[in-house]
PDB file of C-alpha atoms and ligand atoms in Angstrom:
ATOM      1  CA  UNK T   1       0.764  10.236 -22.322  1.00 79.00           C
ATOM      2  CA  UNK T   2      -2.384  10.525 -20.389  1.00 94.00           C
ATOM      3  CA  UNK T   3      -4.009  13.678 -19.453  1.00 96.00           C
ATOM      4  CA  UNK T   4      -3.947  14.390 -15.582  1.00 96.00           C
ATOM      5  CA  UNK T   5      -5.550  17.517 -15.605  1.00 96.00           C
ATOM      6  CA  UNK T   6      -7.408  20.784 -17.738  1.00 97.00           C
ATOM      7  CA  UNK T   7      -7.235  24.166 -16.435  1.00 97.00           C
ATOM      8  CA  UNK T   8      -9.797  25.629 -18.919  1.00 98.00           C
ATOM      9  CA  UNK T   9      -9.856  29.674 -19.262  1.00 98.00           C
ATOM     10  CA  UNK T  10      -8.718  30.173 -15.638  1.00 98.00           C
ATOM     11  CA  UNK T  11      -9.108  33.701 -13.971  1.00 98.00           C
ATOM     12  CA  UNK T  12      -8.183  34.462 -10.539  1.00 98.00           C
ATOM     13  CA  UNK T  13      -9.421  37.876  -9.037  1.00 97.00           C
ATOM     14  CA  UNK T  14      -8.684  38.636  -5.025  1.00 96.00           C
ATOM     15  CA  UNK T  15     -10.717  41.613  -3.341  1.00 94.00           C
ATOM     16  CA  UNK T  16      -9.636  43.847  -0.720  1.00 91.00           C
ATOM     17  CA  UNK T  17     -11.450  46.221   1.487  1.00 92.00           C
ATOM     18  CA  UNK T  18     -10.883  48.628  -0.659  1.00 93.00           C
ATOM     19  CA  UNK T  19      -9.610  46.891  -4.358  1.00 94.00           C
ATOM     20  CA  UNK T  20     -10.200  44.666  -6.689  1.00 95.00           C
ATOM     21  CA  UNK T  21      -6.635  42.936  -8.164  1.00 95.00           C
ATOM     22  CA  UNK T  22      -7.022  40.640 -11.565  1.00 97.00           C
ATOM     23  CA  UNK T  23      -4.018  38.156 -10.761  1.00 97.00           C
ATOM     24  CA  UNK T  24      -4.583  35.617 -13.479  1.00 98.00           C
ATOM     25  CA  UNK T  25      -6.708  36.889 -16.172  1.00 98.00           C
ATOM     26  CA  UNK T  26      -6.852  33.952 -18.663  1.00 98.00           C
ATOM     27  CA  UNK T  27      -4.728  30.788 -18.473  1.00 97.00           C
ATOM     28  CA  UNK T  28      -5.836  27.654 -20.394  1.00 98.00           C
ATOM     29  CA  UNK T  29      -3.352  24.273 -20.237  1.00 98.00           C
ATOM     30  CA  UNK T  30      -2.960  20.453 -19.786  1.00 98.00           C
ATOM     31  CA  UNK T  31      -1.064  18.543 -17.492  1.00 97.00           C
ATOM     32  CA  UNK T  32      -0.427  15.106 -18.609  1.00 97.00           C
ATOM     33  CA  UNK T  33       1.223  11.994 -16.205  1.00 96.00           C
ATOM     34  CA  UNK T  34       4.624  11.511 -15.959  1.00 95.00           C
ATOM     35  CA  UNK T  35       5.840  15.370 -17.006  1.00 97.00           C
ATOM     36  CA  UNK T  36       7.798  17.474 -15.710  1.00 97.00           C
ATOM     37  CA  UNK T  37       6.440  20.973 -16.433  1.00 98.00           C
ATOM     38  CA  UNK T  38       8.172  24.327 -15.389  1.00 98.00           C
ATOM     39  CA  UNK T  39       6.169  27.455 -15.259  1.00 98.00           C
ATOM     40  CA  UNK T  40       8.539  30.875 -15.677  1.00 97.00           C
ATOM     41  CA  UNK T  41       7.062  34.412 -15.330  1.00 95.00           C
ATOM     42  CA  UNK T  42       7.382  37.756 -13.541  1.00 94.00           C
ATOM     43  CA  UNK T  43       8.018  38.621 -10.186  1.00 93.00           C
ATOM     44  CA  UNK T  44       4.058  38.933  -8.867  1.00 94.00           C
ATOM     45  CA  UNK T  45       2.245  37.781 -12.098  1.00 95.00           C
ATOM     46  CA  UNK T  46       0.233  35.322 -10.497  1.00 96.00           C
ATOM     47  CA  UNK T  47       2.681  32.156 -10.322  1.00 97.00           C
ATOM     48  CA  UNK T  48       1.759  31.274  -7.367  1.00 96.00           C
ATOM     49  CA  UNK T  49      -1.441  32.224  -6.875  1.00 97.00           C
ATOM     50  CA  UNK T  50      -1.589  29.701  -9.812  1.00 97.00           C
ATOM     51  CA  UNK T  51      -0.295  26.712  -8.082  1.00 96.00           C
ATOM     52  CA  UNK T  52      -2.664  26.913  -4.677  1.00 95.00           C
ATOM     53  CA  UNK T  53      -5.686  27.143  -7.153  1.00 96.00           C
ATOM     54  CA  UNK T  54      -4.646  23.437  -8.593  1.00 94.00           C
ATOM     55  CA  UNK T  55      -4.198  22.194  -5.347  1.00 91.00           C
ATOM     56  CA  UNK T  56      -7.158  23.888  -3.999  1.00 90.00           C
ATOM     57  CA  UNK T  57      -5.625  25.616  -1.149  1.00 91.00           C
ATOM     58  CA  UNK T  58      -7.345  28.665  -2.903  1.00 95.00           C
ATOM     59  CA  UNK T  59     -10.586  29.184  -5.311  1.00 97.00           C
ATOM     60  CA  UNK T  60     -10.834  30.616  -8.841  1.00 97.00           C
ATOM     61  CA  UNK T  61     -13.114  33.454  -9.756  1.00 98.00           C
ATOM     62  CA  UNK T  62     -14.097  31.792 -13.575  1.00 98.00           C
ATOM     63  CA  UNK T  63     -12.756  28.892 -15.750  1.00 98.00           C
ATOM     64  CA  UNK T  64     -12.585  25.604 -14.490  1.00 97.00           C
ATOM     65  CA  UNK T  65     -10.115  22.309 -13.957  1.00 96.00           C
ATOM     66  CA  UNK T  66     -10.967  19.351 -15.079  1.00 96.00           C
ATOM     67  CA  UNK T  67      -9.477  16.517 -13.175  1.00 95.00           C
ATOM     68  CA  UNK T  68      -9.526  13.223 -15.233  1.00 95.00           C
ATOM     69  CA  UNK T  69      -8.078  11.111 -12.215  1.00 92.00           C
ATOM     70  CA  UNK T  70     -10.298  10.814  -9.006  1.00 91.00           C
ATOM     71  CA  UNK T  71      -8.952  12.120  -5.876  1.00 91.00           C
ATOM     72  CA  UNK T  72      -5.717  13.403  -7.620  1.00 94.00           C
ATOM     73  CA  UNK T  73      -3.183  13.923  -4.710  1.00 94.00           C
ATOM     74  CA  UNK T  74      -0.995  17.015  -4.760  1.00 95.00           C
ATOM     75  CA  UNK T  75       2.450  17.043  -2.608  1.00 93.00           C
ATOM     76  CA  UNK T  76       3.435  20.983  -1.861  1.00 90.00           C
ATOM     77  CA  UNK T  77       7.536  21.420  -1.696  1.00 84.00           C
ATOM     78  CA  UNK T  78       8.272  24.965  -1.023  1.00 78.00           C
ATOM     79  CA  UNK T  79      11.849  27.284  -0.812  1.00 74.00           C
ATOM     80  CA  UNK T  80      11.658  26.531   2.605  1.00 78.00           C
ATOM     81  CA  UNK T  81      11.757  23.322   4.166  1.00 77.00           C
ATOM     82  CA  UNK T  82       9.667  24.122   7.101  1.00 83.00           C
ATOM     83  CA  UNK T  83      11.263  21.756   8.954  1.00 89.00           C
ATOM     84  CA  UNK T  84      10.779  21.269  13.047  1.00 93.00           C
ATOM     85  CA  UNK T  85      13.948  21.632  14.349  1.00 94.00           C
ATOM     86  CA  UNK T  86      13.103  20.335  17.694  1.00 96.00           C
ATOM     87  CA  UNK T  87      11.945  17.072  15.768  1.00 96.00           C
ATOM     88  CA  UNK T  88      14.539  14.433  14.544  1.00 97.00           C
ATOM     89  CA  UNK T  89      14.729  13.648  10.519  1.00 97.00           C
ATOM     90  CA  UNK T  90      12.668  10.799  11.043  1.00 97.00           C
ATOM     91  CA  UNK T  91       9.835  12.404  13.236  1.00 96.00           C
ATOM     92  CA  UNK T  92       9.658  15.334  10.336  1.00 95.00           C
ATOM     93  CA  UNK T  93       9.786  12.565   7.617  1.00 95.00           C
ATOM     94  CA  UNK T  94       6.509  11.136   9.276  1.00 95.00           C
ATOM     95  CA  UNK T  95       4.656  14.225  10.553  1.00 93.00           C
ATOM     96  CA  UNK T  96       2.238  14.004   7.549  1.00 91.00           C
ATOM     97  CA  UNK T  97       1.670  10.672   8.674  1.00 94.00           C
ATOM     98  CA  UNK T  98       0.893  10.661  11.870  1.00 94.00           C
ATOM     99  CA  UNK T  99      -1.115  13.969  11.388  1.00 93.00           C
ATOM    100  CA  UNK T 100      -3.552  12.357   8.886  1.00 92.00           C
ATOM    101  CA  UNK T 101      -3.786   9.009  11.057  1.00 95.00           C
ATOM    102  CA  UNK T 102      -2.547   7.201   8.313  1.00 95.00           C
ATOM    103  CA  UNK T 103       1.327   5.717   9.965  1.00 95.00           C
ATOM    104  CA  UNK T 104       0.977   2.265   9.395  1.00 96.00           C
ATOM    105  CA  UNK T 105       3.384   0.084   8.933  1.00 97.00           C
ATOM    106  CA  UNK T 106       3.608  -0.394   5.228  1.00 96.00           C
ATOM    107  CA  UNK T 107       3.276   3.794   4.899  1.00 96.00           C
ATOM    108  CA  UNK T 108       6.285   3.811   7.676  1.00 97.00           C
ATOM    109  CA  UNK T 109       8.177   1.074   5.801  1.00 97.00           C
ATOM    110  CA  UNK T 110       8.003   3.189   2.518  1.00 95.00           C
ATOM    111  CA  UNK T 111       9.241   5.813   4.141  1.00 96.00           C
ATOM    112  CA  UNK T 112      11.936   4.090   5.279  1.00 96.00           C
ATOM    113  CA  UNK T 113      12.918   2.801   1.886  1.00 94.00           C
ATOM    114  CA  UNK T 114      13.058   6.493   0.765  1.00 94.00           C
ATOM    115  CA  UNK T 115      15.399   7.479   3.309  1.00 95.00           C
ATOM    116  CA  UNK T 116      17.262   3.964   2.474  1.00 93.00           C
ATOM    117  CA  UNK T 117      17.182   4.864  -1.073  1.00 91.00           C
ATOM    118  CA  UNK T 118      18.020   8.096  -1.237  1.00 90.00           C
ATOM    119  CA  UNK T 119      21.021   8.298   1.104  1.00 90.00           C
ATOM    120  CA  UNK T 120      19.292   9.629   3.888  1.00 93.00           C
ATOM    121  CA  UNK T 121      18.882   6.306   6.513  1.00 95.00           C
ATOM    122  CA  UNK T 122      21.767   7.218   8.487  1.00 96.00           C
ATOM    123  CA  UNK T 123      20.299  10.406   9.564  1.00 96.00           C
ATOM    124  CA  UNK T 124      17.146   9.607  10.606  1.00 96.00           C
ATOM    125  CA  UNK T 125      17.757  10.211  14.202  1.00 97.00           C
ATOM    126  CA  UNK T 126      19.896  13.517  13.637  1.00 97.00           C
ATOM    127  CA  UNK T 127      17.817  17.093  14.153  1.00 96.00           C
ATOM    128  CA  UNK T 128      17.759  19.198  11.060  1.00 95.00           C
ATOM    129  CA  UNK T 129      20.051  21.675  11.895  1.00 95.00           C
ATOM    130  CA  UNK T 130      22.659  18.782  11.564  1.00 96.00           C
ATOM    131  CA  UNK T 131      22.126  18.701   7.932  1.00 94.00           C
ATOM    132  CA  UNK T 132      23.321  20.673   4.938  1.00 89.00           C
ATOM    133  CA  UNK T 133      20.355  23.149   2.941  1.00 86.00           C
ATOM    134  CA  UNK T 134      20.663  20.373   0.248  1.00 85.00           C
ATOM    135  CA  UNK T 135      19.964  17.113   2.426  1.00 89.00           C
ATOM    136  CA  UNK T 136      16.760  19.365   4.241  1.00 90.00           C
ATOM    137  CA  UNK T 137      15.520  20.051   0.657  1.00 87.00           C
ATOM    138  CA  UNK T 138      15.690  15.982   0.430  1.00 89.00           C
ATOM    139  CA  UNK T 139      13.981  15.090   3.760  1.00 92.00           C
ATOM    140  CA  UNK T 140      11.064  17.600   2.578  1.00 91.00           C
ATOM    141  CA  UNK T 141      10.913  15.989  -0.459  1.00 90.00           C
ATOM    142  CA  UNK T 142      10.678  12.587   1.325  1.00 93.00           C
ATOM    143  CA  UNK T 143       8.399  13.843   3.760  1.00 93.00           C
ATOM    144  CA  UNK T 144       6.169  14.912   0.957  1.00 92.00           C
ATOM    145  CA  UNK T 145       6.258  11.750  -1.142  1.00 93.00           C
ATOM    146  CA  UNK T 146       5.633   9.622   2.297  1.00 94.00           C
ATOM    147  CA  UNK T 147       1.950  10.819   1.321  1.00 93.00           C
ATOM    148  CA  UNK T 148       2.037   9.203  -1.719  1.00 93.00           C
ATOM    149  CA  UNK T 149       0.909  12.260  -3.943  1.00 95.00           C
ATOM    150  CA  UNK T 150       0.295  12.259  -7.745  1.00 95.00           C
ATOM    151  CA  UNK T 151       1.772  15.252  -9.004  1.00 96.00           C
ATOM    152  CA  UNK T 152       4.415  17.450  -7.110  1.00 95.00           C
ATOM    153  CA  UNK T 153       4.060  21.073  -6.609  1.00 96.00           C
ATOM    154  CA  UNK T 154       7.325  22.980  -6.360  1.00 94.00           C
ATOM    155  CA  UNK T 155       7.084  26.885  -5.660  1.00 94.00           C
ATOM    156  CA  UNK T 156      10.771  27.942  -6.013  1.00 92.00           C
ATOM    157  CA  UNK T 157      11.804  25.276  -4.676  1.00 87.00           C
ATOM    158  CA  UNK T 158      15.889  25.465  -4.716  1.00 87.00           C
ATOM    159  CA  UNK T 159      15.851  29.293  -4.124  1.00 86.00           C
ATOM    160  CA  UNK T 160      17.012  29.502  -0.912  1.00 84.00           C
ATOM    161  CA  UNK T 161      20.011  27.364  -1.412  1.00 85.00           C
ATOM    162  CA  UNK T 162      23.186  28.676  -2.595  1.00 87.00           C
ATOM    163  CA  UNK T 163      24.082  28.119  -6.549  1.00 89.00           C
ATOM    164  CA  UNK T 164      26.280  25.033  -5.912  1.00 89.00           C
ATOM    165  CA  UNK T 165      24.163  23.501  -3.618  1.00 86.00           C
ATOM    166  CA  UNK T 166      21.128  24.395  -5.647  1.00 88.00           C
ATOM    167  CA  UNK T 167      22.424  22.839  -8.711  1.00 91.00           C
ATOM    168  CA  UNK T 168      23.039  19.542  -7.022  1.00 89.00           C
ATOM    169  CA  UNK T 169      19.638  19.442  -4.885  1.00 88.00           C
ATOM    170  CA  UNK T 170      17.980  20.113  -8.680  1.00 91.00           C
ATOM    171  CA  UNK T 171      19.688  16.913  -9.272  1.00 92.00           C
ATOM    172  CA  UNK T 172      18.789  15.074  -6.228  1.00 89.00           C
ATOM    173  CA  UNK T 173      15.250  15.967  -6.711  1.00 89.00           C
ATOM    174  CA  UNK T 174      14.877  15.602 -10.588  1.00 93.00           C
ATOM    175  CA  UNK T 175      16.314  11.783  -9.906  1.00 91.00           C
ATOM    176  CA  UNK T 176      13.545  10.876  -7.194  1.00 90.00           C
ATOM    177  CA  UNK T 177      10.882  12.161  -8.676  1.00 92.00           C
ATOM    178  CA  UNK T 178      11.404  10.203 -11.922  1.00 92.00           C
ATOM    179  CA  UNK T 179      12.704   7.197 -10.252  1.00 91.00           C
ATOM    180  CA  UNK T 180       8.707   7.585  -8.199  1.00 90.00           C
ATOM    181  CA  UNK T 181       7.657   7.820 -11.163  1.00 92.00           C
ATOM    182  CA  UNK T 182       5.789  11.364 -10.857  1.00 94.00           C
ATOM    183  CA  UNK T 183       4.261  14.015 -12.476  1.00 97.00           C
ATOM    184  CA  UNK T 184       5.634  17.333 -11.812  1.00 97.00           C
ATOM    185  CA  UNK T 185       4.892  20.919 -11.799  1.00 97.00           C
ATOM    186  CA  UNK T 186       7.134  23.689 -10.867  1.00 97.00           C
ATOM    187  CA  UNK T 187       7.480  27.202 -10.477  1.00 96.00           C
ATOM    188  CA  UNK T 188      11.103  29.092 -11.092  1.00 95.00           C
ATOM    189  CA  UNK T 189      12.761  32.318 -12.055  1.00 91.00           C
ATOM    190  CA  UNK T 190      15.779  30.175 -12.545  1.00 94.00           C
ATOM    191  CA  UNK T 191      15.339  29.679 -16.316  1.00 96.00           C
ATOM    192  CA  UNK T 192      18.416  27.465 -17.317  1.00 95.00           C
ATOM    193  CA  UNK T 193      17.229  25.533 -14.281  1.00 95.00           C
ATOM    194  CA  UNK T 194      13.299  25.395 -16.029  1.00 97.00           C
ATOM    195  CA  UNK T 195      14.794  23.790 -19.022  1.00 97.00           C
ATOM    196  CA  UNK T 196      17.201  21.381 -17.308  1.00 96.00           C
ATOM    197  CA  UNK T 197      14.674  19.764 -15.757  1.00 96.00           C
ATOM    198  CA  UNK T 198      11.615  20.260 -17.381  1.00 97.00           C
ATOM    199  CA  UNK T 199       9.865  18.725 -20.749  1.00 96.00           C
ATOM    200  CA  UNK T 200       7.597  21.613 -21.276  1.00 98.00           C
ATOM    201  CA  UNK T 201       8.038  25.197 -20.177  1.00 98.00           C
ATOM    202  CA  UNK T 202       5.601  27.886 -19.927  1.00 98.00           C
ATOM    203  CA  UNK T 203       6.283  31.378 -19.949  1.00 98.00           C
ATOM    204  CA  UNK T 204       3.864  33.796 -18.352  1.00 97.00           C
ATOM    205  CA  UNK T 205       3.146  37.441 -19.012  1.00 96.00           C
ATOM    206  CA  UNK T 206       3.287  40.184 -16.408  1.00 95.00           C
ATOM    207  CA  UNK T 207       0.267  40.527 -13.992  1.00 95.00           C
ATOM    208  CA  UNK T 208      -2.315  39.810 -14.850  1.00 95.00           C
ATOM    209  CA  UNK T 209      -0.930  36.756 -16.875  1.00 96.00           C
ATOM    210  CA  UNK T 210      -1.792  34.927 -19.267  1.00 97.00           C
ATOM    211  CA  UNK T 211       0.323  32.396 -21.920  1.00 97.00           C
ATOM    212  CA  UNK T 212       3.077  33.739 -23.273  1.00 97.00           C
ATOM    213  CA  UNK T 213       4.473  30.284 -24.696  1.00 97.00           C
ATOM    214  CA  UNK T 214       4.665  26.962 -24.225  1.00 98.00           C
ATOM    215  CA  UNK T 215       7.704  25.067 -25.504  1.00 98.00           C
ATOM    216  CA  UNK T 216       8.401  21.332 -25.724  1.00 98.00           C
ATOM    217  CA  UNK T 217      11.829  20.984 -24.631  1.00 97.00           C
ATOM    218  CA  UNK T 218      13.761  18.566 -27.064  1.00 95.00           C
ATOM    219  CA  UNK T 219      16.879  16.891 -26.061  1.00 92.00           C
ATOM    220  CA  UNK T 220      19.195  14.620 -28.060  1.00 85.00           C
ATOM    221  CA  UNK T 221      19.183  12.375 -24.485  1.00 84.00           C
ATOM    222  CA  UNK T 222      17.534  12.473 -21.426  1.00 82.00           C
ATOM    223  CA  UNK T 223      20.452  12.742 -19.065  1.00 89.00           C
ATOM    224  CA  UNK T 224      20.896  14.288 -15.412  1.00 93.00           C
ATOM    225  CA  UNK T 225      19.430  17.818 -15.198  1.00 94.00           C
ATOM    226  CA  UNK T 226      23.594  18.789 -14.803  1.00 94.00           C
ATOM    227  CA  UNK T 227      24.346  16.944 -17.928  1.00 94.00           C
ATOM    228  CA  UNK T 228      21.450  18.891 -19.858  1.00 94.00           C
ATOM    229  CA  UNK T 229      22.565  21.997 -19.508  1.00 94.00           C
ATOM    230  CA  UNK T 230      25.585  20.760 -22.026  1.00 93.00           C
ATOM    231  CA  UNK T 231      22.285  20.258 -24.580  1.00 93.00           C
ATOM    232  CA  UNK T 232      23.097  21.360 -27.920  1.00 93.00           C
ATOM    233  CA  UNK T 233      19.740  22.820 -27.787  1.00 95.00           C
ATOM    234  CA  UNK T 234      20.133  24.355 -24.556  1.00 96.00           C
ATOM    235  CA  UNK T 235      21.174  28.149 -25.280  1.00 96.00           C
ATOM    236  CA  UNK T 236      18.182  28.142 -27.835  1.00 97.00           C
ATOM    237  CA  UNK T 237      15.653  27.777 -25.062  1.00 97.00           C
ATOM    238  CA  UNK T 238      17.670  30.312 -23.023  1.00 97.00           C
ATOM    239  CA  UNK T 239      17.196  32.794 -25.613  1.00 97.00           C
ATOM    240  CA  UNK T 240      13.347  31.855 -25.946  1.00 97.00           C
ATOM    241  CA  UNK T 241      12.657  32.345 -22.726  1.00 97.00           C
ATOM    242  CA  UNK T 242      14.838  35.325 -21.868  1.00 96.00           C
ATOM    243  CA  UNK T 243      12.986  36.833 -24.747  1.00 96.00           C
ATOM    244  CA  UNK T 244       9.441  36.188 -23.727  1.00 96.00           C
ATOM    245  CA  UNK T 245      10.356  37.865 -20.059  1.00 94.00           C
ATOM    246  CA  UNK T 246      11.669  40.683 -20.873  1.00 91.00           C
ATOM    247  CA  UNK T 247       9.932  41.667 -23.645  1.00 76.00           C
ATOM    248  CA  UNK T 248       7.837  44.662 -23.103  1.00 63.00           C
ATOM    249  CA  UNK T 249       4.140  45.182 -24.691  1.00 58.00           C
TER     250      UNK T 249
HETATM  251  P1  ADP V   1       4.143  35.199  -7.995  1.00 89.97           P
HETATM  252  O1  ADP V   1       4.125  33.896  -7.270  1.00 89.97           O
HETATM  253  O2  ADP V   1       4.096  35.055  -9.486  1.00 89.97           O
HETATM  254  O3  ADP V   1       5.311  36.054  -7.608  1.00 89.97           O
HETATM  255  P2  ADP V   1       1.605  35.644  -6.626  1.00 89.97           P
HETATM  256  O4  ADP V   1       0.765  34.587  -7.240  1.00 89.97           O
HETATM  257  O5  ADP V   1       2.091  35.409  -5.257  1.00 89.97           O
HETATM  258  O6  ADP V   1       2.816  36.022  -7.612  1.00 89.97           O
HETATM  259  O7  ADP V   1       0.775  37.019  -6.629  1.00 89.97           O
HETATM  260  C1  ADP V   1       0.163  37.554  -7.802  1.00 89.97           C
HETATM  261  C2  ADP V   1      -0.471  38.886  -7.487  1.00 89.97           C
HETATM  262  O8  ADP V   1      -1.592  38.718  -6.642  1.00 89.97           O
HETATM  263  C3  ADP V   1       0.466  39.852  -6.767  1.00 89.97           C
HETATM  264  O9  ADP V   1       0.262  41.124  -7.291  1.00 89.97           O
HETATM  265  C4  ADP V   1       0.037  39.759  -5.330  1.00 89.97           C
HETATM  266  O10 ADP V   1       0.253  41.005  -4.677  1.00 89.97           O
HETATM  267  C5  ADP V   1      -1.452  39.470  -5.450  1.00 89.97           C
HETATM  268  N1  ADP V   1      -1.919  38.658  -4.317  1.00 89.97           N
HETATM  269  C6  ADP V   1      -1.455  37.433  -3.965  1.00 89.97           C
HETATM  270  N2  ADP V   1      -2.134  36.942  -2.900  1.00 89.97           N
HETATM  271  C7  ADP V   1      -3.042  37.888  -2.575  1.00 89.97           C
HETATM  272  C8  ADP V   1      -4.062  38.003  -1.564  1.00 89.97           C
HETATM  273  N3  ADP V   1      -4.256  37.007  -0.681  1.00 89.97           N
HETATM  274  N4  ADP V   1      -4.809  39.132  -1.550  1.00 89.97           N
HETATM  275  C9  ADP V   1      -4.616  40.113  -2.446  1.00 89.97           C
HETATM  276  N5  ADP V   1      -3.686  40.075  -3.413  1.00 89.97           N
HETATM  277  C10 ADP V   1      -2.914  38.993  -3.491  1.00 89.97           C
HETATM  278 MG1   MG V   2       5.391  33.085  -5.819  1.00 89.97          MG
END
């Protein structure tokens, strides 16, 4: 597999009036095309803060990213879906769109084939608050693929929806992003829900984090994220990762 990106000794610092707070004090990893890579850490240990320095929504104090693919396109899906609710599924679906003055037909049509191909057609011209948590978490998927981004970016993305529903949306997602073919990168506290779906995991320490592991999640077949949790391996990683979070130095 190809390398997408380096982050290279990465440390994130914010200042307030009166403060100085080290959020990320040394993080070095690859992301490479086509993974799906879960990142699993503390409440407030710089997860986050992580993610909107890779999609440059925010700037790091030292280290550096190396980006081996020009104008690498990041797609944001957050816990909520930040839908408009005064907006039908198909005017939210295109908002991106139509705010970068880039709705022309063959983006529209691809849209369109999402919604075909994911189940979601029919509902183009209901209003959000006609659908269930799990079909919203869909449309914002769709909406952010309709941008045609390289790697995903999910911050918690399910954690808002009840277990059930949560468990099935993993599914949902999982399936469209592979089927687009996309890298992925996601952040979760969910950690049997990190090695469902994921081939790597990282585990971070407590603020101000840094690598705790990262662990190549083997599988005897790559089925549905549901289907992996029945992994042989599966309680092994559990313990792994349970271990690395709540160990204390
Ligand atoms: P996580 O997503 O892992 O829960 P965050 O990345 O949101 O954590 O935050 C990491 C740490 O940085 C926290 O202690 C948080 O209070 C602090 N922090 C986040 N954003 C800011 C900011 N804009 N200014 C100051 N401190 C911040
Ligand atoms: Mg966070």
């Amino acid at each position: 597999m190809n390398k997408l990106l380096s982050i290279n000794n990465l440390q994130k610092k914010y200042y307030t009036k009166t403060d100085e707070i080290l959020a990320i004090k040394d993080l070095s990893f690859d992301l490479y095309d086509g993974e799906f890579m879960a990142i699993v850490g503390p409440s407030g240990c710089g997860k986050s803060t992580l993610l909107n320095i890779l999609t440059n929504m925010d700037k790091l104090t030292n280290g550096n990213i190396t980006y081996y693919k020009d104008n690498l396109k990041f797609g944001y899906m957050l816990q909520s879906d930040s839908m408009l609710d005064w907006k039908t599924i198909w005017e939210n679906v295109i908002l991106g769109l139509e705010i970068k003055k880039i709705n022309t037909k063959e983006n529209l049509d691809y849209v369109s084939k999402l919604l075909e191909s994911y189940g979601l057609a029919e509902f183009k011209n209901c209003y959000p608050k006609e659908l269930s948590g799990g079909m919203r978490q869909r449309v914002a998927l769709i909406r952010t693929l309709a941008l045609k981004p390289d790697v995903l970016v999910l911050d918690e993305p399910f954690s808002k929806l009840d277990y059930q529903s949560g468990l099935k949306v993993s599914d949902d997602v999982y399936k469209i992003i592979k089927q687009e073919k996309k890298t992925a990168i996601m952040v979760t506290h969910d950690l049997a829900q990190a090695i469902s779906l994921s081939d790597r995991v990282i585990t971070l320490t407590k603020r101000p984090c840094t690598i705790k592991n990262i662990y190549e999640i083997k599988r005897d077949k790559n089925l549905t994220p549901i289907e992996n949790r029945k992994d042989k391996n599966f309680s092994y990683y559990y313990d792994l990762l349970w271990k690395d979070l709540t160990y204390e130095e």
